[in-house]
Amino acid sequence: MASGSLRGRILRCADTPGAGGVEYFEDAVLSFADGRVTALLPTAEARAGGMDVEALEHLGERLIVPGFIDTHVHAPQLGIIGSYGEQLMAWLERYTFPAESRFADEDFAAAAMAEFLDELLRHGTTSALVFSTSHEAATNLLFTAARERGMRLVAGKVLMDRNAPAALLDTALGGEAASQRLIRRWHGTGRLAYAVTPRFSITSTEDQLAAAGRLLRDHPGVYLQTHLAENPGEIAAVGELFPDALHYLDTYDRHGLCGERSFFAHCVHLQEAERERLAATGSRVSLCPSSNMFLGSGLYDWAQLQRDGVCISLGSDVGAGTSLSMLRTLGDAYRVCQLQGMSLSPMDGFYALTLGNARALGLEGQVGSLGVGSEADFLVLDSAGDPKVRQRMRDVNSIEEEWFVYMMLGDERLVAQTWIAGREVRG
Ligand code: GUN
Ligand code: ZN
């Protein structure tokens, strides 16, 4: 059904919580046609307007929310979630690079990319900014699988021309040409968009970072995604490889890789000058708390980034993150903030997973808030999916309290339904 109406409780953000943007309806109707939202209004108003609201499917205690958005996740890393005992650089060598090498096999890649997207949907993530592998064919398979599912996905082939196994390396010019072919084929095709994806400065030469800058200049509207200042050992290695750079961010910045469509994952150990430059260029950071705790990378400073005016988004960073669930990611974000003396409010957390991440991607008219005219990507959450959450519901007195329980205790078990462009894709 790409057209229809559902009746139930609905939570969404029309703007930031600070600007009074949270809207909660105890009893409302969500209508959609041809994959887009056509109305979201209190049931009493729908009834007064002549709609036969009694005939609609009533979701009872369940809660409709916009589909969650993940701004940093690796498609080929599902198979290595929870691999023991290393920090970043050793983890990449021991687990990640071998796992990504398997994507040279196209049958394996086709099945794994499809499984990855189905898992995103099962966890309630309807849009994502995704690292593929360095294989062009595997990246085509990822986009093909996303198109089949009608998902809004931004993704890119990883660029790496040094410091990785030979099977994963491209060259500055070869990687640029492959990215160009992928951009022409996929960027702006349906709900898909392309992200130029240099893995990080350690695995790209100056020539390749310059090529990434050319790709951005030659194709306005494409995104950039990479990693920044995740781990002390990584930062020291960048210093040795780029002795004349002002700081880690400068290795990207001097090739034109900063900007409003550029996402820098992690940003745990930033210098003041880097924060200033991120803010001045409108660059986005993707904070990945689950990954940071798992790899022992450190604690990001959300409040400081906010004070500096840096645009913050949230990512799962699977497979260093230990769950695709953005509810779990948000719970971890809260815990990391607590350790830094900041209590992230429930509704700021809700905003981050929905409209906040959509705005960071420049997709606020399309996804993240269920506004009229936007794409009908939404979830039906059901506390009954987890007995302990269900039990906690007896004692909550407001939507803020309810959402905070979801944020601290919830995960994919609460996602009863996922809808993409007005179609239920799993029940
Ligand atoms: N830095 C470079 N590559 C990666 C990766 O795959 N995962 C994480 N967490 N950090 C990285
Ligand atoms: Zn990552």
CSV table of C-alpha atoms and ligand atoms in Angstrom, one decimal:
chain,number,residue,atom,x,y,z
A,1,MET,CA,0.0,0.0,0.0
A,2,ALA,CA,1.7,3.2,-1.1
A,3,SER,CA,-1.4,5.1,-0.2
A,4,GLY,CA,-3.4,4.8,3.0
A,5,SER,CA,-4.1,6.2,6.4
A,6,LEU,CA,-3.2,4.9,9.9
A,7,ARG,CA,-4.6,6.1,13.2
A,8,GLY,CA,-2.6,6.2,16.5
A,9,ARG,CA,-0.2,8.0,18.7
A,10,ILE,CA,2.4,10.0,16.7
A,11,LEU,CA,5.6,11.8,17.8
A,12,ARG,CA,7.6,14.0,15.5
A,13,CYS,CA,9.8,17.1,15.4
A,14,ALA,CA,8.8,20.0,13.1
A,15,ASP,CA,11.8,21.9,14.4
A,16,THR,CA,14.4,21.7,17.3
A,17,PRO,CA,13.0,20.9,20.7
A,18,GLY,CA,14.5,24.2,21.9
A,19,ALA,CA,12.4,26.0,19.4
A,20,GLY,CA,9.3,24.2,20.5
A,21,GLY,CA,9.4,21.9,17.6
A,22,VAL,CA,8.3,18.6,19.2
A,23,GLU,CA,4.8,17.6,18.3
A,24,TYR,CA,3.0,14.7,20.1
A,25,PHE,CA,-0.5,13.6,19.2
A,26,GLU,CA,-2.4,11.2,21.5
A,27,ASP,CA,-4.7,10.3,18.7
A,28,ALA,CA,-3.9,11.4,15.2
A,29,VAL,CA,-4.2,10.3,11.6
A,30,LEU,CA,-1.3,9.9,9.2
A,31,SER,CA,-2.3,9.8,5.6
A,32,PHE,CA,0.0,9.1,2.6
A,33,ALA,CA,-0.4,8.7,-1.2
A,34,ASP,CA,2.2,7.8,-3.8
A,35,GLY,CA,4.8,7.4,-1.1
A,36,ARG,CA,4.4,10.9,0.4
A,37,VAL,CA,2.7,12.2,3.5
A,38,THR,CA,-0.6,13.9,2.5
A,39,ALA,CA,-1.8,14.7,6.0
A,40,LEU,CA,-0.9,14.5,9.7
A,41,LEU,CA,-3.6,15.8,12.0
A,42,PRO,CA,-5.5,15.1,15.2
A,43,THR,CA,-8.2,12.5,14.7
A,44,ALA,CA,-10.9,15.0,15.8
A,45,GLU,CA,-9.9,17.3,13.0
A,46,ALA,CA,-9.9,14.5,10.5
A,47,ARG,CA,-13.4,13.4,11.6
A,48,ALA,CA,-14.6,17.0,11.4
A,49,GLY,CA,-13.2,17.2,7.9
A,50,GLY,CA,-15.4,14.2,6.9
A,51,MET,CA,-13.0,11.3,7.2
A,52,ASP,CA,-14.4,8.0,8.3
A,53,VAL,CA,-11.8,7.7,11.1
A,54,GLU,CA,-13.6,4.7,12.7
A,55,ALA,CA,-12.8,2.7,9.6
A,56,LEU,CA,-9.0,3.2,9.9
A,57,GLU,CA,-6.6,0.7,11.4
A,58,HIS,CA,-6.0,1.9,15.0
A,59,LEU,CA,-2.6,1.2,16.3
A,60,GLY,CA,-3.7,1.5,20.0
A,61,GLU,CA,-0.8,2.1,22.4
A,62,ARG,CA,1.8,1.8,19.7
A,63,LEU,CA,3.7,4.9,18.6
A,64,ILE,CA,4.4,6.2,15.0
A,65,VAL,CA,7.7,8.0,14.6
A,66,PRO,CA,9.7,9.0,11.6
A,67,GLY,CA,12.2,6.4,10.4
A,68,PHE,CA,15.5,6.7,12.0
A,69,ILE,CA,18.6,8.0,10.2
A,70,ASP,CA,22.1,6.8,10.6
A,71,THR,CA,24.9,9.1,9.4
A,72,HIS,CA,27.8,6.7,9.7
A,73,VAL,CA,27.7,3.0,9.0
A,74,HIS,CA,29.9,0.4,7.1
A,75,ALA,CA,27.9,-2.0,4.9
A,76,PRO,CA,30.6,-4.7,4.7
A,77,GLN,CA,31.2,-4.8,8.5
A,78,LEU,CA,28.1,-6.6,9.7
A,79,GLY,CA,30.0,-9.9,9.8
A,80,ILE,CA,32.7,-8.6,12.2
A,81,ILE,CA,30.5,-6.9,14.9
A,82,GLY,CA,31.8,-7.7,18.3
A,83,SER,CA,35.3,-8.9,17.3
A,84,TYR,CA,37.5,-9.1,20.4
A,85,GLY,CA,40.1,-7.0,21.9
A,86,GLU,CA,41.8,-4.4,19.7
A,87,GLN,CA,42.0,-0.6,19.2
A,88,LEU,CA,41.4,1.0,15.9
A,89,MET,CA,44.5,0.4,13.8
A,90,ALA,CA,45.0,-3.3,14.9
A,91,TRP,CA,41.2,-3.9,14.6
A,92,LEU,CA,41.3,-2.6,11.0
A,93,GLU,CA,44.1,-4.9,10.1
A,94,ARG,CA,43.0,-8.0,11.9
A,95,TYR,CA,39.3,-7.9,11.2
A,96,THR,CA,38.1,-5.2,8.9
A,97,PHE,CA,40.4,-5.4,5.9
A,98,PRO,CA,40.0,-9.2,5.6
A,99,ALA,CA,36.2,-8.9,5.9
A,100,GLU,CA,36.1,-6.2,3.2
A,101,SER,CA,38.4,-8.2,0.9
A,102,ARG,CA,35.6,-10.8,0.6
A,103,PHE,CA,33.5,-8.3,-1.3
A,104,ALA,CA,35.6,-8.9,-4.4
A,105,ASP,CA,33.4,-12.0,-4.9
A,106,GLU,CA,30.2,-10.6,-6.4
A,107,ASP,CA,27.9,-13.4,-5.3
A,108,PHE,CA,29.1,-12.9,-1.8
A,109,ALA,CA,28.8,-9.1,-2.1
A,110,ALA,CA,25.2,-9.2,-3.6
A,111,ALA,CA,24.0,-11.4,-0.7
A,112,ALA,CA,25.8,-9.4,2.0
A,113,MET,CA,24.7,-6.0,0.7
A,114,ALA,CA,21.0,-7.1,0.6
A,115,GLU,CA,21.3,-8.6,4.1
A,116,PHE,CA,22.8,-5.3,5.3
A,117,LEU,CA,19.9,-3.2,4.0
A,118,ASP,CA,17.3,-5.7,5.4
A,119,GLU,CA,19.0,-5.5,8.7
A,120,LEU,CA,19.0,-1.7,8.7
A,121,LEU,CA,15.2,-1.8,8.0
A,122,ARG,CA,14.7,-4.4,10.7
A,123,HIS,CA,16.4,-2.1,13.2
A,124,GLY,CA,14.2,0.9,12.1
A,125,THR,CA,16.8,2.7,10.0
A,126,THR,CA,15.2,4.0,6.9
A,127,SER,CA,17.9,6.3,5.6
A,128,ALA,CA,21.7,6.1,6.0
A,129,LEU,CA,25.0,7.5,4.9
A,130,VAL,CA,27.0,4.3,4.1
A,131,PHE,CA,30.6,3.3,3.4
A,132,SER,CA,30.7,0.5,0.8
A,133,THR,CA,34.0,-1.3,0.2
A,134,SER,CA,36.7,-0.3,-2.3
A,135,HIS,CA,35.1,-2.5,-4.9
A,136,GLU,CA,33.2,-0.7,-7.7
A,137,ALA,CA,31.1,-3.8,-8.4
A,138,ALA,CA,30.1,-4.3,-4.7
A,139,THR,CA,29.1,-0.6,-4.6
A,140,ASN,CA,26.9,-1.1,-7.6
A,141,LEU,CA,25.3,-4.0,-5.8
A,142,LEU,CA,24.7,-1.9,-2.7
A,143,PHE,CA,23.0,0.8,-4.7
A,144,THR,CA,21.0,-1.8,-6.7
A,145,ALA,CA,19.7,-3.4,-3.5
A,146,ALA,CA,18.8,0.0,-2.1
A,147,ARG,CA,16.9,0.9,-5.2
A,148,GLU,CA,15.0,-2.4,-5.0
A,149,ARG,CA,13.9,-1.6,-1.5
A,150,GLY,CA,13.1,2.0,-2.4
A,151,MET,CA,15.3,3.3,0.4
A,152,ARG,CA,16.9,6.8,0.7
A,153,LEU,CA,20.6,6.0,0.8
A,154,VAL,CA,23.8,8.0,0.4
A,155,ALA,CA,26.8,5.7,-0.2
A,156,GLY,CA,30.2,5.6,-1.8
A,157,LYS,CA,33.0,3.4,-2.9
A,158,VAL,CA,35.9,3.5,-0.4
A,159,LEU,CA,39.1,5.2,-1.8
A,160,MET,CA,42.3,3.7,-0.5
A,161,ASP,CA,45.6,3.8,-2.4
A,162,ARG,CA,48.1,3.0,0.4
A,163,ASN,CA,48.5,1.3,3.8
A,164,ALA,CA,46.0,-1.5,3.2
A,165,PRO,CA,46.1,-5.0,1.7
A,166,ALA,CA,46.8,-5.0,-2.0
A,167,ALA,CA,43.4,-6.6,-2.8
A,168,LEU,CA,41.7,-3.5,-1.4
A,169,LEU,CA,43.8,-0.8,-3.0
A,170,ASP,CA,42.9,1.4,-5.9
A,171,THR,CA,45.0,4.2,-7.3
A,172,ALA,CA,44.4,8.0,-7.2
A,173,LEU,CA,43.3,8.0,-10.9
A,174,GLY,CA,41.6,4.6,-10.9
A,175,GLY,CA,39.6,5.4,-7.8
A,176,GLU,CA,38.6,8.8,-9.2
A,177,ALA,CA,37.4,7.2,-12.5
A,178,ALA,CA,35.4,4.5,-10.6
A,179,SER,CA,33.8,7.2,-8.4
A,180,GLN,CA,32.9,9.2,-11.5
A,181,ARG,CA,31.2,6.2,-13.1
A,182,LEU,CA,29.3,5.5,-9.8
A,183,ILE,CA,28.2,9.1,-9.5
A,184,ARG,CA,26.9,9.2,-13.1
A,185,ARG,CA,25.0,6.0,-12.5
A,186,TRP,CA,23.6,6.6,-9.1
A,187,HIS,CA,23.7,10.2,-7.8
A,188,GLY,CA,20.2,11.6,-8.0
A,189,THR,CA,18.7,8.3,-9.3
A,190,GLY,CA,15.4,7.9,-7.4
A,191,ARG,CA,16.2,8.2,-3.7
A,192,LEU,CA,19.9,7.6,-4.0
A,193,ALA,CA,22.9,9.9,-3.7
A,194,TYR,CA,26.6,9.5,-3.8
A,195,ALA,CA,29.3,10.2,-1.2
A,196,VAL,CA,33.0,10.5,-2.2
A,197,THR,CA,34.6,8.2,0.4
A,198,PRO,CA,38.3,8.5,1.2
A,199,ARG,CA,38.5,6.1,4.1
A,200,PHE,CA,40.9,8.3,6.1
A,201,SER,CA,44.2,10.2,5.5
A,202,ILE,CA,46.3,7.2,6.5
A,203,THR,CA,45.0,5.1,3.5
A,204,SER,CA,45.0,7.9,0.9
A,205,THR,CA,48.0,9.7,-0.7
A,206,GLU,CA,48.0,13.4,-1.3
A,207,ASP,CA,47.2,12.6,-4.9
A,208,GLN,CA,44.1,10.6,-3.9
A,209,LEU,CA,42.8,13.3,-1.5
A,210,ALA,CA,43.3,15.9,-4.3
A,211,ALA,CA,41.3,13.6,-6.6
A,212,ALA,CA,38.5,13.5,-4.0
A,213,GLY,CA,38.5,17.3,-4.0
A,214,ARG,CA,38.2,17.3,-7.8
A,215,LEU,CA,35.3,14.9,-7.6
A,216,LEU,CA,33.5,17.3,-5.2
A,217,ARG,CA,34.2,20.3,-7.4
A,218,ASP,CA,33.2,18.5,-10.6
A,219,HIS,CA,29.9,17.1,-9.2
A,220,PRO,CA,28.2,19.7,-7.1
A,221,GLY,CA,25.7,18.1,-4.7
A,222,VAL,CA,27.6,14.9,-4.0
A,223,TYR,CA,28.6,14.2,-0.4
A,224,LEU,CA,31.9,13.5,1.3
A,225,GLN,CA,32.4,11.0,4.1
A,226,THR,CA,35.6,10.1,6.0
A,227,HIS,CA,37.0,9.6,9.5
A,228,LEU,CA,38.6,12.2,11.7
A,229,ALA,CA,40.5,12.2,15.1
A,230,GLU,CA,39.1,8.9,16.4
A,231,ASN,CA,42.1,7.4,18.2
A,232,PRO,CA,45.4,8.7,19.5
A,233,GLY,CA,47.5,6.1,17.6
A,234,GLU,CA,45.7,7.1,14.4
A,235,ILE,CA,46.3,10.8,15.0
A,236,ALA,CA,50.0,10.2,15.6
A,237,ALA,CA,50.3,8.2,12.3
A,238,VAL,CA,48.6,11.1,10.4
A,239,GLY,CA,51.1,13.5,11.9
A,240,GLU,CA,53.9,11.4,10.6
A,241,LEU,CA,52.4,10.9,7.1
A,242,PHE,CA,51.6,14.7,6.8
A,243,PRO,CA,54.4,16.5,8.6
A,244,ASP,CA,53.5,19.9,7.1
A,245,ALA,CA,49.7,19.7,7.8
A,246,LEU,CA,48.4,22.1,10.5
A,247,HIS,CA,46.4,19.3,12.1
A,248,TYR,CA,44.5,16.2,11.1
A,249,LEU,CA,41.5,18.1,9.6
A,250,ASP,CA,43.9,20.1,7.5
A,251,THR,CA,44.9,17.0,5.5
A,252,TYR,CA,41.4,17.1,4.2
A,253,ASP,CA,40.7,20.8,4.2
A,254,ARG,CA,43.6,21.8,2.0
A,255,HIS,CA,42.1,19.6,-0.7
A,256,GLY,CA,38.7,21.2,-0.5
A,257,LEU,CA,37.0,18.4,1.4
A,258,CYS,CA,35.3,20.5,4.1
A,259,GLY,CA,31.8,21.8,3.6
A,260,GLU,CA,28.1,21.4,4.3
A,261,ARG,CA,27.9,18.1,2.6
A,262,SER,CA,31.0,16.7,4.3
A,263,PHE,CA,30.7,14.2,7.2
A,264,PHE,CA,33.6,13.6,9.5
A,265,ALA,CA,33.1,10.5,11.7
A,266,HIS,CA,34.1,10.4,15.3
A,267,CYS,CA,35.9,13.7,16.1
A,268,VAL,CA,36.8,12.4,19.6
A,269,HIS,CA,40.2,14.2,19.9
A,270,LEU,CA,39.9,17.5,18.2
A,271,GLN,CA,42.1,20.6,18.6
A,272,GLU,CA,40.4,23.9,19.1
A,273,ALA,CA,41.6,25.0,15.6
A,274,GLU,CA,39.9,21.9,14.1
A,275,ARG,CA,36.6,22.6,15.8
A,276,GLU,CA,36.7,26.2,14.6
A,277,ARG,CA,37.4,25.1,11.0
A,278,LEU,CA,34.6,22.5,11.1
A,279,ALA,CA,32.2,25.2,12.3
A,280,ALA,CA,33.5,27.8,9.8
A,281,THR,CA,33.1,25.5,6.8
A,282,GLY,CA,29.7,24.1,7.9
A,283,SER,CA,31.1,20.6,8.0
A,284,ARG,CA,29.2,17.9,9.8
A,285,VAL,CA,30.5,15.5,12.4
A,286,SER,CA,29.0,12.1,13.0
A,287,LEU,CA,29.4,11.1,16.6
A,288,CYS,CA,29.6,7.3,17.1
A,289,PRO,CA,29.5,6.5,20.8
A,290,SER,CA,29.0,2.8,20.6
A,291,SER,CA,32.1,2.4,18.4
A,292,ASN,CA,34.2,4.8,20.6
A,293,MET,CA,33.5,2.7,23.7
A,294,PHE,CA,34.0,-0.6,21.9
A,295,LEU,CA,37.4,0.3,20.4
A,296,GLY,CA,38.4,2.3,23.5
A,297,SER,CA,38.8,5.4,21.4
A,298,GLY,CA,37.7,8.0,24.0
A,299,LEU,CA,34.8,10.3,24.9
A,300,TYR,CA,33.6,12.9,22.4
A,301,ASP,CA,32.6,16.3,23.8
A,302,TRP,CA,29.1,17.0,22.5
A,303,ALA,CA,28.7,20.2,24.6
A,304,GLN,CA,32.0,21.7,23.4
A,305,LEU,CA,31.1,21.0,19.8
A,306,GLN,CA,27.8,22.6,20.3
A,307,ARG,CA,29.4,25.7,21.9
A,308,ASP,CA,31.7,25.9,18.9
A,309,GLY,CA,28.7,25.8,16.5
A,310,VAL,CA,29.6,22.5,14.9
A,311,CYS,CA,26.8,20.6,13.2
A,312,ILE,CA,26.4,17.3,15.1
A,313,SER,CA,24.8,14.1,13.8
A,314,LEU,CA,24.8,10.5,15.1
A,315,GLY,CA,26.0,7.3,13.6
A,316,SER,CA,26.1,3.6,14.6
A,317,ASP,CA,29.5,2.9,13.0
A,318,VAL,CA,28.8,-0.8,12.7
A,319,GLY,CA,31.0,-2.9,12.7
A,320,ALA,CA,33.0,-1.0,15.4
A,321,GLY,CA,29.7,0.1,16.8
A,322,THR,CA,28.0,-3.0,18.3
A,323,SER,CA,24.5,-2.4,17.1
A,324,LEU,CA,22.6,-1.1,14.0
A,325,SER,CA,19.9,0.1,16.4
A,326,MET,CA,19.8,3.9,16.5
A,327,LEU,CA,17.9,3.6,19.8
A,328,ARG,CA,20.9,1.8,21.2
A,329,THR,CA,23.2,4.3,19.6
A,330,LEU,CA,21.2,7.1,21.3
A,331,GLY,CA,21.4,5.3,24.6
A,332,ASP,CA,25.2,5.1,24.3
A,333,ALA,CA,25.3,8.8,23.2
A,334,TYR,CA,23.5,9.7,26.4
A,335,ARG,CA,25.9,7.6,28.5
A,336,VAL,CA,29.0,9.2,26.9
A,337,CYS,CA,27.4,12.7,27.5
A,338,GLN,CA,26.8,11.8,31.1
A,339,LEU,CA,30.5,10.9,31.6
A,340,GLN,CA,31.2,14.4,30.2
A,341,GLY,CA,28.9,16.2,32.6
A,342,MET,CA,26.0,16.7,30.2
A,343,SER,CA,22.5,15.1,30.4
A,344,LEU,CA,21.2,14.9,26.8
A,345,SER,CA,17.5,15.6,27.0
A,346,PRO,CA,15.1,12.9,25.8
A,347,MET,CA,13.6,15.1,23.1
A,348,ASP,CA,17.0,16.4,22.0
A,349,GLY,CA,17.9,12.7,21.5
A,350,PHE,CA,14.7,12.1,19.6
A,351,TYR,CA,15.4,15.1,17.4
A,352,ALA,CA,19.0,13.8,16.7
A,353,LEU,CA,17.8,10.4,15.3
A,354,THR,CA,15.1,12.0,13.1
A,355,LEU,CA,15.0,15.6,12.0
A,356,GLY,CA,18.5,16.4,13.3
A,357,ASN,CA,20.2,13.8,11.2
A,358,ALA,CA,18.0,14.7,8.2
A,359,ARG,CA,19.0,18.3,8.5
A,360,ALA,CA,22.6,17.4,8.7
A,361,LEU,CA,22.2,15.6,5.4
A,362,GLY,CA,20.3,18.5,3.9
A,363,LEU,CA,17.3,16.1,3.5
A,364,GLU,CA,14.8,17.8,6.0
A,365,GLY,CA,12.2,18.3,3.3
A,366,GLN,CA,12.3,14.7,2.4
A,367,VAL,CA,12.7,12.6,5.5
A,368,GLY,CA,12.9,12.8,9.3
A,369,SER,CA,9.8,14.6,10.3
A,370,LEU,CA,6.7,13.3,8.5
A,371,GLY,CA,5.8,16.8,7.3
A,372,VAL,CA,3.1,17.1,4.6
A,373,GLY,CA,4.8,16.5,1.2
A,374,SER,CA,7.7,14.5,2.7
A,375,GLU,CA,8.4,10.9,2.0
A,376,ALA,CA,6.4,8.5,4.1
A,377,ASP,CA,9.2,6.7,5.9
A,378,PHE,CA,8.1,5.8,9.4
A,379,LEU,CA,8.1,3.2,12.1
A,380,VAL,CA,5.5,1.8,14.4
A,381,LEU,CA,7.1,1.2,17.8
A,382,ASP,CA,5.6,-1.2,20.2
A,383,SER,CA,6.8,-1.4,23.8
A,384,ALA,CA,5.4,-4.9,24.0
A,385,GLY,CA,8.4,-6.0,21.9
A,386,ASP,CA,10.4,-6.1,25.1
A,387,PRO,CA,8.8,-7.2,28.4
A,388,LYS,CA,11.0,-5.0,30.5
A,389,VAL,CA,10.1,-1.9,28.4
A,390,ARG,CA,6.5,-2.9,28.5
A,391,GLN,CA,6.7,-3.1,32.3
A,392,ARG,CA,8.3,0.3,32.6
A,393,MET,CA,5.4,1.8,30.6
A,394,ARG,CA,3.1,1.4,33.6
A,395,ASP,CA,4.9,4.1,35.4
A,396,VAL,CA,5.6,6.8,32.7
A,397,ASN,CA,3.5,9.9,32.9
A,398,SER,CA,4.6,11.8,29.8
A,399,ILE,CA,5.9,11.3,26.3
A,400,GLU,CA,9.3,12.5,27.5
A,401,GLU,CA,9.4,9.8,30.1
A,402,GLU,CA,8.2,7.2,27.7
A,403,TRP,CA,10.8,8.2,25.0
A,404,PHE,CA,13.6,8.2,27.6
A,405,VAL,CA,12.8,4.6,28.5
A,406,TYR,CA,12.9,3.7,24.8
A,407,MET,CA,16.2,5.6,24.5
A,408,MET,CA,17.9,3.9,27.5
A,409,LEU,CA,16.4,0.4,27.3
A,410,GLY,CA,15.1,0.1,23.7
A,411,ASP,CA,16.4,-1.6,20.6
A,412,GLU,CA,15.1,-3.2,17.4
A,413,ARG,CA,12.7,-5.3,19.4
A,414,LEU,CA,10.5,-2.2,19.8
A,415,VAL,CA,10.3,-1.8,16.0
A,416,ALA,CA,7.1,-3.5,15.1
A,417,GLN,CA,6.7,-2.1,11.6
A,418,THR,CA,9.0,-0.3,9.2
A,419,TRP,CA,7.4,1.7,6.3
A,420,ILE,CA,9.3,2.9,3.3
A,421,ALA,CA,7.6,5.5,1.0
A,422,GLY,CA,4.2,4.4,2.2
A,423,ARG,CA,4.9,0.6,2.0
A,424,GLU,CA,5.3,-1.6,5.0
A,425,VAL,CA,8.6,-3.5,4.4
A,426,ARG,CA,8.5,-5.7,7.5
A,427,GLY,CA,5.9,-6.5,10.1
B,1,GUN,N1,38.9,4.6,10.4
B,1,GUN,C1,39.2,4.2,9.2
B,1,GUN,N2,38.5,3.1,8.8
B,1,GUN,C2,37.6,2.9,9.8
B,1,GUN,C3,36.6,1.9,10.0
B,1,GUN,O1,36.3,1.1,9.2
B,1,GUN,N3,36.0,2.0,11.2
B,1,GUN,C4,36.3,2.9,12.2
B,1,GUN,N4,35.6,2.9,13.3
B,1,GUN,N5,37.2,3.8,12.0
B,1,GUN,C5,37.9,3.8,10.8
B,2,ZN,ZN,33.6,4.3,10.4
